[in-house]
PDB file of C-alpha atoms in Angstrom:
ATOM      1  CA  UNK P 544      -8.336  13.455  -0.387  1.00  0.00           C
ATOM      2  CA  UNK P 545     -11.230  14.879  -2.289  1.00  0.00           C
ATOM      3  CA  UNK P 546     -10.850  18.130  -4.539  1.00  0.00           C
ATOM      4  CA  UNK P 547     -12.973  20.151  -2.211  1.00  0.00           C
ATOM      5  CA  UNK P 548     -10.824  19.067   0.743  1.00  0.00           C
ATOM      6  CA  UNK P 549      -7.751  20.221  -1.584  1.00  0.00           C
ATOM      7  CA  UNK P 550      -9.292  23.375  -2.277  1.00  0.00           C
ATOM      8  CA  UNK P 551     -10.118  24.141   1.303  1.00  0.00           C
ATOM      9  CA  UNK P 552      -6.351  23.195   2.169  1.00  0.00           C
ATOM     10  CA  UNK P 553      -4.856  25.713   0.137  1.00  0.00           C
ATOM     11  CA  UNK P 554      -3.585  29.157   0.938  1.00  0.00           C
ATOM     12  CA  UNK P 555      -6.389  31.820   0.422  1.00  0.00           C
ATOM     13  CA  UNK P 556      -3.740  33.672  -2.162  1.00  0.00           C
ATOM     14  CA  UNK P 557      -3.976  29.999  -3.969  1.00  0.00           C
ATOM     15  CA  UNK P 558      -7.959  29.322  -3.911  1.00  0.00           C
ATOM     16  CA  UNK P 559      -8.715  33.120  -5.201  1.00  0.00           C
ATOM     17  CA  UNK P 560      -5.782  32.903  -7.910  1.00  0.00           C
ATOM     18  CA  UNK P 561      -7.416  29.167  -8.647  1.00  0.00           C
ATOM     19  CA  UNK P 562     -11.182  31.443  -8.771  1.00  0.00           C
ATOM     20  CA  UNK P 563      -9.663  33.861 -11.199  1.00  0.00           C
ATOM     21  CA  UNK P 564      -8.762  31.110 -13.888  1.00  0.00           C
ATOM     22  CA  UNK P 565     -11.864  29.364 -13.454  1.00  0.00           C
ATOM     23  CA  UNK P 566     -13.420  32.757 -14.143  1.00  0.00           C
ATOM     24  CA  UNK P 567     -10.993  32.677 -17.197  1.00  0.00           C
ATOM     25  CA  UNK P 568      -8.415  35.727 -15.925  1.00  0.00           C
ATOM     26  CA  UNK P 569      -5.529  33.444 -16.722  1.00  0.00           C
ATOM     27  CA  UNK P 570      -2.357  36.345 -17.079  1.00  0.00           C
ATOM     28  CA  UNK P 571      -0.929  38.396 -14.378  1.00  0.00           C
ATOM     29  CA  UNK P 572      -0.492  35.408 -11.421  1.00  0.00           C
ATOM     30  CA  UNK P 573       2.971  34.577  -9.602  1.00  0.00           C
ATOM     31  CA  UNK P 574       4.771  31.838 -10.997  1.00  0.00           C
ATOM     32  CA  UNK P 575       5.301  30.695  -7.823  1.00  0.00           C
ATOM     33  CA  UNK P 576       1.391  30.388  -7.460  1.00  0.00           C
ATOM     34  CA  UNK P 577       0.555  28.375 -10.766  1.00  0.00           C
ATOM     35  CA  UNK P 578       3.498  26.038  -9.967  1.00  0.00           C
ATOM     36  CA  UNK P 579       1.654  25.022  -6.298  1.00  0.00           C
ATOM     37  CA  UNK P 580      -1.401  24.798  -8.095  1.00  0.00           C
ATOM     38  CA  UNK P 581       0.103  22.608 -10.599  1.00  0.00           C
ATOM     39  CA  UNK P 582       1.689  20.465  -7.828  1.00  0.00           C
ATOM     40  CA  UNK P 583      -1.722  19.986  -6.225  1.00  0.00           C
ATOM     41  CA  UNK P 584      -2.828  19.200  -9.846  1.00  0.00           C
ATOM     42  CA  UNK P 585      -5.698  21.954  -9.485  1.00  0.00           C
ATOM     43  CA  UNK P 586      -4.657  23.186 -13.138  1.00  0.00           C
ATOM     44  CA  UNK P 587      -2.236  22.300 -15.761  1.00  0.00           C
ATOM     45  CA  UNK P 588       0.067  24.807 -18.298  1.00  0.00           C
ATOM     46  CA  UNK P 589      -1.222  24.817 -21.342  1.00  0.00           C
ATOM     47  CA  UNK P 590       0.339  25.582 -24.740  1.00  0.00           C
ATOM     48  CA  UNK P 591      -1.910  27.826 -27.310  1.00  0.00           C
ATOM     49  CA  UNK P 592      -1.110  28.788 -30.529  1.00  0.00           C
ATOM     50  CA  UNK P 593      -2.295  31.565 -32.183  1.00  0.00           C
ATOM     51  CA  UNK P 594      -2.019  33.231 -35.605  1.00  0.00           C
ATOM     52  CA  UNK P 595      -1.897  36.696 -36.021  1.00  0.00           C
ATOM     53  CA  UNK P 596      -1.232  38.860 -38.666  1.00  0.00           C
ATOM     54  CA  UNK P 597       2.569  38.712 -38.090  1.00  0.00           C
ATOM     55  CA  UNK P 598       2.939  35.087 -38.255  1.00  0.00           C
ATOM     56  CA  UNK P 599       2.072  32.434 -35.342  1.00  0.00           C
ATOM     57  CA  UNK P 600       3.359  32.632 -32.009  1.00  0.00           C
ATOM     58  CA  UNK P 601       2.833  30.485 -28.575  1.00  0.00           C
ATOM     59  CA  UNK P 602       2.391  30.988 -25.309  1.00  0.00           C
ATOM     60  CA  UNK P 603       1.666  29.042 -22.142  1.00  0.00           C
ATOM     61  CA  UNK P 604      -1.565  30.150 -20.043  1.00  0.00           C
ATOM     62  CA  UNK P 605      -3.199  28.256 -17.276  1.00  0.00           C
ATOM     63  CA  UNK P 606      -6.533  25.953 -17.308  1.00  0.00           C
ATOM     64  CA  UNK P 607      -9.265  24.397 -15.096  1.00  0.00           C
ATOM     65  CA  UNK P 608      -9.916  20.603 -15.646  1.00  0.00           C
ATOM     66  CA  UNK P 609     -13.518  20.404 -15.651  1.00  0.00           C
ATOM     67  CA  UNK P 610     -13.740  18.156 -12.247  1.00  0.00           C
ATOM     68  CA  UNK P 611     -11.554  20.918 -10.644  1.00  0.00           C
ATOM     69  CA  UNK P 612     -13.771  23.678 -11.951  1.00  0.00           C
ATOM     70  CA  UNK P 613     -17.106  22.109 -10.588  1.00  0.00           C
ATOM     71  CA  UNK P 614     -15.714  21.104  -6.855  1.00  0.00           C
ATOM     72  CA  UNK P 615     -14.262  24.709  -6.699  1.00  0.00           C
ATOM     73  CA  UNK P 616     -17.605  25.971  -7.452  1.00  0.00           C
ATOM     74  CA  UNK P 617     -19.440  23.685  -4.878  1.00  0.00           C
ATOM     75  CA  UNK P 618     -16.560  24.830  -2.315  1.00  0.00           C
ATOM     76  CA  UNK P 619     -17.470  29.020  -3.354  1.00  0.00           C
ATOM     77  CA  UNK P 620     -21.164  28.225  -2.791  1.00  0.00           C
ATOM     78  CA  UNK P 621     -20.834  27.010   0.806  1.00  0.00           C
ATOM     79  CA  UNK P 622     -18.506  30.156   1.708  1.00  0.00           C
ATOM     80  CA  UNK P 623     -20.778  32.863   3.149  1.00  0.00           C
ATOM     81  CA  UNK P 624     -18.172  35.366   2.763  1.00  0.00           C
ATOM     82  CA  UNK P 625     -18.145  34.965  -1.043  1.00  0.00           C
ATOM     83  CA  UNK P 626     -21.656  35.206  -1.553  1.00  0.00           C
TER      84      UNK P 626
END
């Protein structure tokens, strides 16, 4: 199965949620969510480190592969309602 035919498989809460990271709003989704979207491998958890003032701390965020990114954009552009 092709990414595009993944991505028009999935639930429309899952494809805009999937739009939203691509689009690089990565907090605020349902766990639930990110772990189907991991399942379909459509993103993977990341870990990011960042220094701040206080001392480092980590966190886990979502991310696009690059392949996934491109075939959800090819899937937006043929959806008439999104335009």
């Amino acid at each position: 199965m092709t990414l595009r035919e993944q991505i028009d498989q999935l639930r429309p809460q899952q494809r805009e949620v999937l739009g939203l990271i691509c689009m690089g709003q990565t907090a605020g989704h349902h766990p639930r969510t990110l772990a189907a979207l991991a399942r379909h491998g459509l993103i993977v958890m990341q870990e990011r480190v960042d220094a701040g003032s206080r001392g480092a701390f980590s966190y886990v965020e979502p991310d696009v592969p690059v392949d996934v990114h491109l075939a959800y954009c090819e899937w937006a552009a043929e959806q008439p309602e999104l335009l």
